[in-house]
Coordinates of C-alpha atoms in Angstrom, one line a residue:
Chain U
X1 CA 18.8 27.0 14.2
X2 CA 16.9 25.0 16.8
X3 CA 14.5 27.0 19.0
X4 CA 12.5 25.8 22.0
X5 CA 9.0 26.9 21.4
X6 CA 8.2 26.8 25.1
X7 CA 10.6 29.8 25.5
X8 CA 8.9 32.0 22.9
X9 CA 7.1 34.7 24.9
X10 CA 3.4 34.1 25.4
X11 CA 1.4 36.2 22.9
X12 CA 4.3 37.1 20.7
X13 CA 4.4 36.9 16.9
X14 CA 7.1 35.1 14.9
X15 CA 7.4 36.1 11.3
X16 CA 8.8 34.3 8.2
X17 CA 8.5 34.0 4.5
X18 CA 7.5 30.4 4.7
X19 CA 6.1 28.4 7.6
X20 CA 6.3 24.7 7.3
X21 CA 4.1 22.8 9.8
X22 CA 5.5 19.4 10.5
X23 CA 9.0 18.0 10.2
X24 CA 8.4 14.5 8.8
X25 CA 9.4 13.3 5.3
X26 CA 7.6 16.1 3.5
X27 CA 8.4 19.0 5.9
X28 CA 12.1 18.1 6.2
X29 CA 12.4 17.6 2.4
X30 CA 11.0 21.1 1.7
X31 CA 13.1 22.7 4.3
X32 CA 16.2 20.9 3.0
X33 CA 15.5 22.0 -0.5
X34 CA 15.2 25.7 0.7
X35 CA 18.3 25.6 3.0
X36 CA 20.7 28.3 2.1
X37 CA 18.2 30.2 0.0
X38 CA 17.2 33.8 0.7
X39 CA 13.9 32.7 2.1
X40 CA 13.3 33.0 5.8
X41 CA 11.8 29.6 6.8
X42 CA 10.3 28.5 10.1
X43 CA 9.6 24.8 10.7
X44 CA 7.1 24.0 13.4
X45 CA 7.5 20.7 15.1
X46 CA 5.1 19.5 17.8
X47 CA 7.7 17.3 19.5
X48 CA 11.4 17.6 20.1
X49 CA 14.4 15.5 19.0
X50 CA 13.2 12.3 20.8
X51 CA 9.9 10.7 21.6
X52 CA 8.0 12.4 24.4
X53 CA 4.9 10.5 25.6
X54 CA 2.8 13.5 26.5
X55 CA 3.4 15.0 23.0
X56 CA 2.8 11.6 21.3
X57 CA -0.5 11.3 23.1
X58 CA -1.7 14.4 21.2
X59 CA -2.2 11.8 18.4
X60 CA -4.7 9.9 20.4
X61 CA -8.0 9.2 18.6
X62 CA -10.1 6.3 17.5
X63 CA -10.4 3.9 14.6
X64 CA -14.1 3.5 14.2
X65 CA -14.4 1.7 10.9
X66 CA -12.4 -1.2 9.6
X67 CA -10.7 -2.8 12.6
X68 CA -7.0 -1.9 13.1
X69 CA -4.9 -3.8 15.6
X70 CA -2.8 -0.8 16.5
X71 CA -3.7 2.2 18.6
X72 CA -4.0 5.4 16.5
X73 CA -1.3 7.2 18.3
X74 CA 1.2 4.4 17.7
X75 CA 0.8 4.5 13.9
X76 CA 2.8 7.8 13.5
X77 CA 5.7 9.5 15.3
X78 CA 5.3 13.0 16.6
X79 CA 8.8 14.4 16.9
X80 CA 11.6 15.7 14.6
X81 CA 11.7 13.4 11.6
X82 CA 8.1 12.4 12.0
X83 CA 7.1 8.9 11.0
X84 CA 10.4 8.3 9.3
X85 CA 11.6 7.7 12.9
X86 CA 9.9 4.2 12.7
X87 CA 9.2 3.6 9.0
X88 CA 10.3 0.3 7.4
X89 CA 12.2 2.3 4.7
X90 CA 10.5 0.7 1.7
X91 CA 11.2 2.9 -1.4
X92 CA 9.4 2.3 -4.7
X93 CA 7.7 5.0 -6.9
X94 CA 4.2 4.8 -8.0
X95 CA 3.8 3.1 -11.4
X96 CA 2.8 5.1 -14.5
X97 CA -0.6 3.4 -14.5
X98 CA -1.3 4.7 -11.0
X99 CA -1.4 8.2 -12.4
X100 CA -4.0 7.4 -15.0
X101 CA -7.7 7.7 -14.6
X102 CA -9.4 4.3 -14.8
X103 CA -12.9 4.3 -16.4
X104 CA -14.1 1.6 -14.0
X105 CA -13.1 3.5 -10.8
X106 CA -14.7 6.8 -9.9
X107 CA -12.4 9.7 -8.9
X108 CA -9.3 7.8 -10.0
X109 CA -6.2 9.4 -11.5
X110 CA -3.8 12.3 -10.9
X111 CA -3.8 15.7 -12.6
X112 CA -0.4 14.9 -14.0
X113 CA 1.5 11.9 -15.3
X114 CA 4.4 9.7 -14.0
X115 CA 6.7 11.4 -16.5
X116 CA 5.9 14.8 -14.9
X117 CA 6.9 13.5 -11.5
X118 CA 9.9 11.4 -12.6
X119 CA 12.5 14.2 -12.3
X120 CA 11.4 14.7 -8.7
X121 CA 11.5 10.9 -8.0
X122 CA 15.2 11.0 -9.1
X123 CA 15.9 13.7 -6.5
X124 CA 13.7 11.8 -4.0
X125 CA 15.9 8.7 -4.5
X126 CA 18.9 10.9 -3.4
X127 CA 17.0 12.3 -0.4
X128 CA 15.9 8.8 0.7
X129 CA 19.5 7.6 0.3
X130 CA 18.8 4.6 -1.9
X131 CA 21.0 3.2 -4.6
X132 CA 20.6 3.7 -8.4
X133 CA 17.1 4.6 -9.6
X134 CA 16.3 1.0 -10.6
X135 CA 13.5 -1.1 -9.3
X136 CA 13.4 -4.1 -11.7
X137 CA 14.0 -7.7 -10.8
X138 CA 17.2 -7.8 -12.8
X139 CA 18.6 -5.1 -10.5
X140 CA 17.6 -7.2 -7.5
X141 CA 19.2 -10.3 -9.0
X142 CA 22.4 -8.4 -9.8
X143 CA 22.5 -7.4 -6.1
X144 CA 22.0 -11.0 -4.9
X145 CA 18.3 -11.0 -4.1
X146 CA 16.2 -14.0 -5.4
X147 CA 12.7 -14.6 -6.8
X148 CA 11.3 -17.2 -9.2
X149 CA 11.8 -15.6 -12.6
X150 CA 8.9 -17.6 -14.0
X151 CA 6.5 -15.4 -12.0
X152 CA 7.2 -12.6 -14.4
X153 CA 4.5 -12.8 -17.1
X154 CA 2.0 -10.7 -19.1
X155 CA 0.1 -10.4 -15.8
X156 CA 2.8 -9.7 -13.3
X157 CA 6.0 -7.7 -13.4
X158 CA 8.8 -8.3 -10.9
X159 CA 9.9 -5.3 -9.0
X160 CA 12.8 -4.7 -6.5
X161 CA 12.0 -2.4 -3.7
X162 CA 14.9 -0.6 -2.1
X163 CA 14.8 -0.4 1.6
X164 CA 16.7 2.5 3.2
X165 CA 17.8 3.0 6.7
X166 CA 17.5 6.8 6.5
X167 CA 15.8 8.4 9.4
X168 CA 15.2 11.9 8.1
X169 CA 15.4 13.5 11.6
X170 CA 18.9 12.1 12.1
X171 CA 20.1 12.4 8.5
X172 CA 19.0 16.0 7.9
X173 CA 19.1 17.5 11.4
X174 CA 22.4 19.3 10.9
X175 CA 21.4 20.5 7.4
X176 CA 18.4 22.3 8.9
X177 CA 20.0 23.4 12.1
X178 CA 23.1 24.8 10.4
X179 CA 21.2 26.7 7.7
X180 CA 21.2 30.4 8.5
X181 CA 17.8 30.9 6.9
X182 CA 15.9 28.1 8.8
X183 CA 14.5 28.1 12.4
X184 CA 13.1 24.9 13.7
X185 CA 10.8 25.5 16.5
X186 CA 10.4 22.4 18.7
X187 CA 7.6 21.8 21.2
X188 CA 5.3 23.9 19.0
X189 CA 1.8 22.6 18.1
X190 CA -0.3 24.3 15.5
X191 CA -3.9 24.3 16.8
X192 CA -5.5 26.5 14.2
X193 CA -4.8 28.1 10.9
X194 CA -6.1 31.7 11.0
X195 CA -7.5 33.3 7.9
X196 CA -7.2 37.1 7.5
X197 CA -10.1 39.0 8.9
X198 CA -10.6 40.8 5.6
X199 CA -9.8 37.9 3.3
X200 CA -11.0 34.3 4.0
X201 CA -8.9 33.2 1.0
X202 CA -5.6 34.0 2.7
X203 CA -4.0 32.4 5.8
X204 CA -2.6 35.2 8.0
X205 CA -1.0 33.3 10.8
X206 CA -1.1 30.0 12.6
X207 CA -1.9 29.7 16.3
X208 CA 0.7 27.8 18.1
X209 CA 0.3 26.2 21.6
X210 CA 2.8 24.5 23.8
X211 CA 2.1 21.9 26.5
X212 CA 4.1 24.1 28.8
X213 CA 1.7 26.9 28.5
X214 CA 3.0 29.7 26.2
X215 CA 1.0 30.4 23.0
X216 CA 2.2 32.4 20.1
X217 CA 1.5 33.0 16.4
X218 CA 3.6 32.6 13.3
X219 CA 2.8 34.9 10.4
X220 CA 4.2 34.1 7.0
X221 CA 3.7 34.8 3.3
X222 CA 3.0 31.1 2.7
X223 CA 2.3 28.1 4.7
X224 CA 2.8 24.4 4.1
X225 CA 0.8 21.9 6.2
X226 CA 2.7 18.7 6.2
X227 CA 1.5 16.8 9.2
X228 CA 0.4 13.5 7.7
X229 CA -2.8 12.0 6.3
X230 CA -4.7 12.2 9.5
X231 CA -3.4 15.4 11.1
X232 CA -3.8 17.4 7.9
X233 CA -7.6 17.0 7.9
X234 CA -7.7 17.4 11.6
X235 CA -5.9 20.8 11.5
X236 CA -8.0 22.0 8.5
X237 CA -11.3 21.0 10.1
X238 CA -10.4 22.3 13.5
X239 CA -9.5 25.7 11.9
X240 CA -13.1 26.7 12.1
X241 CA -13.3 29.8 14.3
X242 CA -13.7 32.0 11.2
X243 CA -14.9 29.4 8.7
X244 CA -17.3 27.0 10.4
X245 CA -16.8 24.1 7.9
X246 CA -13.1 24.4 8.3
X247 CA -10.4 25.6 5.9
X248 CA -10.4 24.1 2.4
X249 CA -13.7 22.4 3.0
X250 CA -16.2 24.3 1.0
X251 CA -17.1 21.2 -0.9
X252 CA -17.1 18.8 2.1
X253 CA -14.0 16.9 0.9
X254 CA -11.6 17.5 3.7
X255 CA -11.0 14.2 5.5
X256 CA -12.9 12.1 2.9
X257 CA -11.4 9.3 0.7
X258 CA -9.1 8.2 3.6
X259 CA -7.1 5.3 2.3
X260 CA -4.6 2.8 3.5
X261 CA -2.9 0.0 1.6
X262 CA -4.9 -3.0 2.9
X263 CA -2.6 -6.0 3.3
X264 CA -3.9 -9.5 3.1
X265 CA -2.3 -12.9 3.5
X266 CA -3.7 -14.2 0.2
X267 CA -2.2 -17.4 -1.0
X268 CA -0.3 -20.5 0.1
X269 CA 1.9 -22.0 -2.5
X270 CA 3.6 -25.4 -2.9
X271 CA 6.5 -24.6 -5.2
X272 CA 9.0 -26.9 -6.8
X273 CA 11.8 -27.6 -4.4
X274 CA 14.3 -26.1 -6.9
X275 CA 12.4 -22.9 -7.4
X276 CA 14.2 -19.9 -5.9
X277 CA 12.3 -18.5 -3.0
X278 CA 11.9 -14.8 -2.5
X279 CA 15.0 -13.7 -0.6
X280 CA 15.8 -10.2 0.3
X281 CA 19.4 -9.0 0.3
X282 CA 21.2 -6.1 2.0
X283 CA 23.9 -4.4 -0.1
X284 CA 26.1 -1.3 0.3
X285 CA 25.3 1.6 -2.0
X286 CA 27.3 4.7 -2.5
X287 CA 25.5 8.0 -1.6
X288 CA 27.5 11.2 -1.8
X289 CA 30.7 9.2 -1.4
X290 CA 29.5 7.4 1.7
X291 CA 28.7 3.7 1.5
X292 CA 25.6 2.7 3.4
X293 CA 23.3 -0.4 3.6
X294 CA 20.2 -0.6 1.4
X295 CA 17.9 -3.7 1.4
X296 CA 16.6 -5.2 -1.8
X297 CA 13.3 -7.0 -1.6
X298 CA 11.7 -8.7 -4.5
X299 CA 8.0 -8.1 -5.1
X300 CA 5.5 -8.6 -7.9
X301 CA 3.1 -6.1 -9.2
X302 CA 0.2 -6.3 -11.6
X303 CA 0.9 -5.0 -15.0
X304 CA -1.1 -2.2 -16.6
X305 CA -2.6 -4.5 -19.2
X306 CA -3.8 -6.9 -16.5
X307 CA -5.3 -4.1 -14.5
X308 CA -7.3 -2.9 -17.4
X309 CA -8.3 -6.3 -18.6
X310 CA -9.7 -7.5 -15.3
X311 CA -10.8 -4.0 -14.0
X312 CA -8.4 -4.3 -11.1
X313 CA -6.4 -1.7 -9.1
X314 CA -2.8 -1.8 -8.2
X315 CA -1.5 -4.7 -6.1
X316 CA 2.0 -5.7 -4.9
X317 CA 2.7 -9.2 -3.8
X318 CA 5.6 -10.7 -1.9
X319 CA 6.5 -13.9 -0.2
X320 CA 6.3 -13.7 3.6
X321 CA 8.2 -15.7 6.1
X322 CA 5.8 -17.8 8.1
X323 CA 7.4 -16.5 11.3
X324 CA 6.3 -13.0 10.3
X325 CA 2.7 -14.0 10.0
X326 CA 2.0 -13.9 13.7
X327 CA 3.9 -10.6 14.0
X328 CA 1.4 -8.9 11.7
X329 CA -1.5 -10.2 13.7
X330 CA -2.6 -13.4 12.0
X331 CA -2.6 -16.4 14.3
X332 CA -2.1 -20.0 13.4
X333 CA -5.6 -20.7 14.5
X334 CA -6.9 -18.2 11.9
X335 CA -4.8 -19.6 9.1
X336 CA -3.9 -23.2 9.9
X337 CA -3.2 -24.0 6.2
X338 CA -0.1 -22.0 6.4
X339 CA 1.5 -24.6 8.6
X340 CA 0.1 -27.7 7.0
X341 CA 0.9 -29.4 3.8
X342 CA -1.8 -30.4 1.4
X343 CA -1.7 -34.1 0.8
X344 CA -3.8 -33.7 -2.3
X345 CA -1.5 -31.3 -4.0
X346 CA 1.6 -33.1 -2.9
X347 CA 0.1 -36.2 -4.5
X348 CA -0.8 -34.4 -7.7
X349 CA 2.6 -32.9 -8.1
X350 CA 4.3 -36.2 -7.2
X351 CA 2.7 -37.8 -10.3
X352 CA 5.0 -35.6 -12.4
X353 CA 8.0 -36.4 -10.3
X354 CA 8.4 -32.8 -9.0
X355 CA 9.3 -32.7 -5.3
X356 CA 7.7 -29.7 -3.5
X357 CA 9.2 -27.4 -0.9
X358 CA 7.6 -26.3 2.3
X359 CA 4.4 -24.3 2.0
X360 CA 5.1 -20.7 1.2
X361 CA 2.8 -17.8 2.2
X362 CA 2.3 -14.8 0.0
X363 CA 1.0 -11.4 1.0
X364 CA -0.7 -8.7 -1.1
X365 CA -0.7 -5.0 -0.6
X366 CA -3.8 -3.6 -2.3
X367 CA -4.9 -0.2 -3.6
X368 CA -8.4 0.7 -2.5
X369 CA -10.7 2.8 -4.6
X370 CA -11.3 6.5 -3.6
X371 CA -14.3 6.2 -1.2
X372 CA -16.0 9.3 0.1
X373 CA -17.4 7.3 3.0
X374 CA -13.9 6.4 4.3
X375 CA -13.0 9.4 6.2
X376 CA -11.3 11.3 9.1
X377 CA -13.6 13.5 11.1
X378 CA -13.4 15.5 14.3
X379 CA -14.5 13.9 17.5
X380 CA -16.1 15.6 20.5
X381 CA -13.3 14.6 22.8
X382 CA -10.4 17.1 23.0
X383 CA -6.7 16.7 23.5
X384 CA -4.5 18.3 26.2
X385 CA -4.3 21.5 24.1
X386 CA -8.1 21.7 23.7
X387 CA -8.0 20.6 20.0
X388 CA -10.6 18.1 18.9
X389 CA -9.3 14.5 18.5
X390 CA -10.3 12.4 15.5
X391 CA -12.3 9.4 14.5
X392 CA -10.8 7.5 11.6
X393 CA -13.5 5.7 9.8
X394 CA -11.5 3.5 7.4
X395 CA -13.8 1.6 5.0
X396 CA -13.3 -0.7 2.1
X397 CA -15.9 -1.3 -0.6
X398 CA -17.1 -4.6 -1.7
X399 CA -15.3 -4.0 -5.0
X400 CA -12.0 -3.6 -3.0
X401 CA -12.6 -7.1 -1.6
X402 CA -13.6 -8.6 -4.9
X403 CA -10.4 -7.2 -6.5
X404 CA -8.3 -8.7 -3.7
X405 CA -9.8 -12.1 -4.4
X406 CA -9.3 -11.8 -8.1
X407 CA -5.7 -10.7 -7.7
X408 CA -5.1 -13.7 -5.5
X409 CA -6.6 -16.0 -8.0
X410 CA -4.5 -14.5 -10.9
X411 CA -1.4 -15.1 -8.7
X412 CA -2.4 -18.7 -8.1
X413 CA -2.9 -19.3 -11.8
X414 CA 0.4 -17.8 -12.6
X415 CA 2.2 -20.1 -10.1
X416 CA 0.7 -23.1 -11.9
X417 CA 1.1 -21.7 -15.4
X418 CA 4.8 -21.0 -14.9
X419 CA 5.2 -24.6 -13.8
X420 CA 6.4 -23.6 -10.4
X421 CA 3.8 -25.7 -8.4
X422 CA 0.3 -24.9 -7.3
X423 CA -1.1 -22.2 -5.1
X424 CA -4.2 -22.0 -3.0
X425 CA -6.2 -18.8 -2.5
X426 CA -6.5 -18.6 1.2
X427 CA -7.5 -15.1 2.2
X428 CA -6.6 -14.5 5.8
X429 CA -9.1 -16.1 8.1
X430 CA -11.6 -16.6 5.3
X431 CA -13.2 -20.0 5.3
X432 CA -15.6 -19.4 2.5
X433 CA -12.8 -18.7 0.1
X434 CA -12.4 -22.3 -0.5
X435 CA -16.0 -22.6 -1.6
X436 CA -15.7 -20.2 -4.5
X437 CA -15.2 -22.3 -7.7
X438 CA -16.6 -19.9 -10.3
X439 CA -16.9 -16.2 -11.0
X440 CA -20.6 -16.3 -10.4
X441 CA -20.1 -17.5 -6.9
X442 CA -18.0 -14.5 -6.0
X443 CA -21.1 -12.3 -6.4
X444 CA -22.8 -14.1 -3.5
X445 CA -19.8 -14.6 -1.3
X446 CA -19.3 -12.6 1.9
X447 CA -15.6 -12.0 1.3
X448 CA -15.2 -11.0 4.9
X449 CA -11.6 -11.9 5.1
X450 CA -9.2 -10.2 7.6
X451 CA -7.5 -7.1 6.3
X452 CA -4.5 -5.5 7.8
X453 CA -3.4 -1.9 7.8
X454 CA 0.0 -0.8 6.5
X455 CA -0.4 2.5 8.4
X456 CA -0.2 4.4 5.2
X457 CA -2.6 7.3 5.7
X458 CA -3.5 8.9 2.4
X459 CA -6.1 10.8 0.4
X460 CA -7.7 13.1 2.9
X461 CA -6.9 16.3 1.1
X462 CA -7.0 14.9 -2.4
X463 CA -5.5 16.6 -5.4
X464 CA -7.7 17.6 -8.3
X465 CA -7.8 20.5 -10.8
X466 CA -11.4 21.1 -9.9
X467 CA -12.3 22.5 -6.4
X468 CA -15.4 20.4 -6.5
X469 CA -13.4 17.2 -6.6
X470 CA -10.2 18.0 -4.8
X471 CA -9.0 19.9 -1.7
X472 CA -5.7 21.0 -3.4
X473 CA -4.8 21.8 -7.0
X474 CA -2.0 20.2 -9.0
X475 CA 0.5 22.4 -7.2
X476 CA -0.7 21.2 -3.8
X477 CA -2.3 24.5 -3.0
X478 CA -5.6 24.5 -1.1
X479 CA -8.2 25.5 -3.7
X480 CA -9.9 27.9 -1.3
X481 CA -6.8 29.6 0.0
X482 CA -4.1 31.5 -2.0
X483 CA -1.1 30.8 0.3
X484 CA -1.8 27.5 1.9
X485 CA -0.2 24.3 0.6
X486 CA -0.4 20.7 1.7
X487 CA 2.6 18.4 1.8
X488 CA 2.5 14.6 2.2
X489 CA 0.3 11.7 1.3
X490 CA -2.9 13.5 2.2
X491 CA -2.9 14.9 -1.3
X492 CA -2.8 11.5 -3.1
X493 CA -5.9 11.3 -5.2
X494 CA -5.2 7.7 -6.1
X495 CA -2.8 5.7 -4.0
X496 CA -1.4 2.8 -6.1
X497 CA 0.1 0.0 -4.0
X498 CA 3.6 1.4 -3.6
X499 CA 4.9 2.5 -0.2
X500 CA 4.0 6.2 -0.1
X501 CA 7.2 7.8 1.3
X502 CA 9.1 8.1 -2.0
X503 CA 6.2 9.8 -3.6
X504 CA 5.7 12.1 -0.6
X505 CA 9.4 13.1 -1.0
X506 CA 9.1 13.6 -4.7
X507 CA 6.0 15.8 -4.3
X508 CA 7.6 17.8 -1.5
X509 CA 10.7 18.4 -3.7
X510 CA 8.4 19.6 -6.5
X511 CA 6.5 21.8 -4.1
X512 CA 9.7 23.3 -2.8
X513 CA 10.7 24.2 -6.4
X514 CA 7.2 25.8 -6.9
X515 CA 7.4 27.8 -3.7
X516 CA 10.9 29.1 -4.5
X517 CA 10.4 29.9 -8.2
X518 CA 6.7 31.0 -8.3
X519 CA 5.1 31.7 -4.9
X520 CA 7.9 33.3 -3.0
X521 CA 10.1 34.4 -5.9
X522 CA 9.4 38.1 -5.4
Chain K
X1 CA 6.0 -41.4 -2.3
X2 CA 4.2 -44.8 -2.6
X3 CA 1.2 -45.4 -4.7
X4 CA -1.1 -46.1 -1.7
X5 CA -0.4 -42.7 -0.2
X6 CA -0.7 -41.0 -3.5
X7 CA -4.1 -42.3 -4.4
X8 CA -6.2 -41.5 -1.4
X9 CA -5.6 -37.7 -1.5
X10 CA -6.3 -37.7 -5.2
X11 CA -9.5 -39.5 -4.6
X12 CA -10.6 -36.8 -2.3
X13 CA -9.6 -34.2 -4.8
X14 CA -11.5 -35.9 -7.6
X15 CA -14.6 -36.3 -5.4
X16 CA -14.5 -32.6 -4.5
X17 CA -14.4 -31.8 -8.2
X18 CA -17.4 -34.0 -8.9
X19 CA -19.3 -32.3 -6.1
X20 CA -19.5 -29.0 -7.8
X21 CA -19.4 -30.4 -11.4
X22 CA -22.1 -33.0 -11.2
X23 CA -22.7 -33.0 -14.9
X24 CA -19.3 -34.6 -15.3
X25 CA -20.0 -37.4 -12.8
X26 CA -19.7 -40.0 -15.5
X27 CA -16.7 -42.0 -16.6
X28 CA -17.7 -41.7 -20.2
X29 CA -18.0 -37.9 -20.0
X30 CA -14.7 -37.5 -18.3
X31 CA -12.8 -39.8 -20.8
X32 CA -14.4 -37.8 -23.5
X33 CA -13.2 -34.5 -22.1
X34 CA -9.6 -35.6 -21.6
X35 CA -8.4 -36.6 -25.0
X36 CA -5.5 -39.0 -25.2
X37 CA -6.3 -40.8 -22.0
X38 CA -6.2 -44.6 -22.2
X39 CA -8.7 -46.8 -20.3
X40 CA -6.1 -49.6 -20.2
X41 CA -3.8 -47.9 -17.8
X42 CA -4.5 -46.2 -14.4
X43 CA -5.2 -42.6 -15.2
X44 CA -3.0 -41.2 -12.5
X45 CA 0.0 -42.8 -14.2
X46 CA -0.8 -41.0 -17.4
X47 CA -0.7 -37.6 -15.8
X48 CA 3.0 -36.9 -16.6
X49 CA 2.2 -37.4 -20.2
X50 CA -0.6 -34.8 -20.0
X51 CA 1.7 -32.0 -18.8
X52 CA 1.4 -30.1 -22.1
X53 CA -2.4 -30.3 -21.9
X54 CA -2.2 -29.1 -18.2
X55 CA 0.1 -26.3 -19.2
X56 CA -2.3 -25.3 -22.0
X57 CA -5.2 -25.3 -19.5
X58 CA -3.4 -22.8 -17.4
X59 CA -2.4 -20.7 -20.4
X60 CA -6.0 -20.5 -21.5
X61 CA -7.5 -20.2 -18.0
X62 CA -9.3 -23.5 -18.2
X63 CA -8.9 -23.8 -14.5
X64 CA -10.9 -24.8 -11.5
X65 CA -10.8 -24.0 -7.8
X66 CA -10.9 -26.9 -5.5
X67 CA -10.7 -26.2 -1.8
X68 CA -9.0 -22.9 -2.8
X69 CA -6.3 -24.6 -4.9
X70 CA -6.2 -23.3 -8.5
X71 CA -5.9 -26.4 -10.7
X72 CA -6.0 -27.2 -14.4
X73 CA -9.3 -28.6 -15.6
X74 CA -7.5 -31.6 -17.0
X75 CA -5.8 -32.6 -13.8
X76 CA -9.1 -32.2 -11.9
X77 CA -10.8 -34.5 -14.4
X78 CA -8.1 -37.1 -14.1
X79 CA -8.5 -37.0 -10.3
X80 CA -12.2 -37.4 -10.8
X81 CA -11.7 -40.5 -13.0
X82 CA -9.3 -41.8 -10.4
X83 CA -12.0 -41.3 -7.7
X84 CA -14.4 -43.2 -10.0
X85 CA -12.1 -46.2 -10.0
X86 CA -9.9 -45.6 -13.0

């Protein structure tokens, strides 16, 4: 059932077994999993079924750290379906190595393994409406996509991302609306989580405000906060009328370790003219008897052995069409090499009789290390509902930049080693990159190359078994609170380099099972 | 591609290599470090015959970075010899 929150009487109380805050990938997945059950579920959505500018402006805030070309409010969507209303649709799970603790990266690793999450990834694949649960290059080739097979090596593994067109708000609207046990309250903004007066470890209700005026509360046995990697810490920190530090923040971890997947145009390659270029392909896959289009895009990722040997973090690499370069904010002036041939390398390759194709650009999406200084915090400025806005202080460490450089260099070496041609490490807009000839020179290099944002907001309510190192436990429950759970990428303790949505959906599926079978079973 | 247009860029490449590897700025040293290279024939013309050595360089990470390009040490040395008139 759809309910207009503006029509709920001012000062009234809505009750439910479970209150899900947010109807993005995580919130919708949990509600969908519980549709038709005996649980009384309320989903609170700030917006309605289409974009509303005034509601979207509630996302306004400021990036105050690493420069980001987009405005904060444009990086997410605040209406039914959440950010799946404008996502690129890239689906690929985290790799097993992403779940492991790495001795050279503090705070790395998850409290469970890939194998523990895999059954939920299988269900997430269905929810995301992709094809078979396969992501290897051979699968891509079978579907007609192309990539140079020689790039697969002991350093890199070829992967095929599946790109879905599923917009959760459209695909699952009727599932939620038709379910007798689910009420979706639109135009309903949670402005504070209220702990019980006699028990600070239990959330009693949430305070809801509408831009039209009426305010009401929702009381429930359990709550799931699924509002994204920036709004989750915002709501937790702003819930400070009874607990001054905010809910879940007894160890000052809420909002910290904010992470994105930095993307960097990292290399220019002159490949043999006969080498197959990275070419994506759209194919029809069958989902529940209905064929629908899914894209297949060929990427490379670092193998676990290479990660460990070179003390790197995850990275995923793909060719990028030069025409896309400007679209993602890099101008020809900043990276002229992309549009120019190298006479020297042409000459070198010509000595062996191998004609070269046009220059090809390659992009890397990096994992950044968990960094306490990279954080979301409340600002003094308030939004139209009187809720503090946020400052997003995104930061990279020097090690993040060194790892990017080293990853680019490994790629350039693999291009040559495979006999495909030669590649140049040309980190976006970074002149000094060409002056680094030896490892020792990296230590003294500024490495101030341009880094782009993938708008993947993660890590701000990180998962860890210990409340001293994580905001939520391995079941996504806030350590300090018995009945408050977090859905979405805020809980990622280590982000890998994979697009986050499939993992968000897998975790939400797992959380739905946990809520149904453990928390709300009685 | 004609020989004249090939050789100038390679000279630039070779000179760049010698700039950050001054201890190899010697014909004798360079010939010594590229086994199998004949002094009787232009070194650039011998590069195709050195492809196995070049491949081995990449396999063993005997590589250098020149102007950002990741090259085999052997091909950089051949370019340096070319720049020195061989």
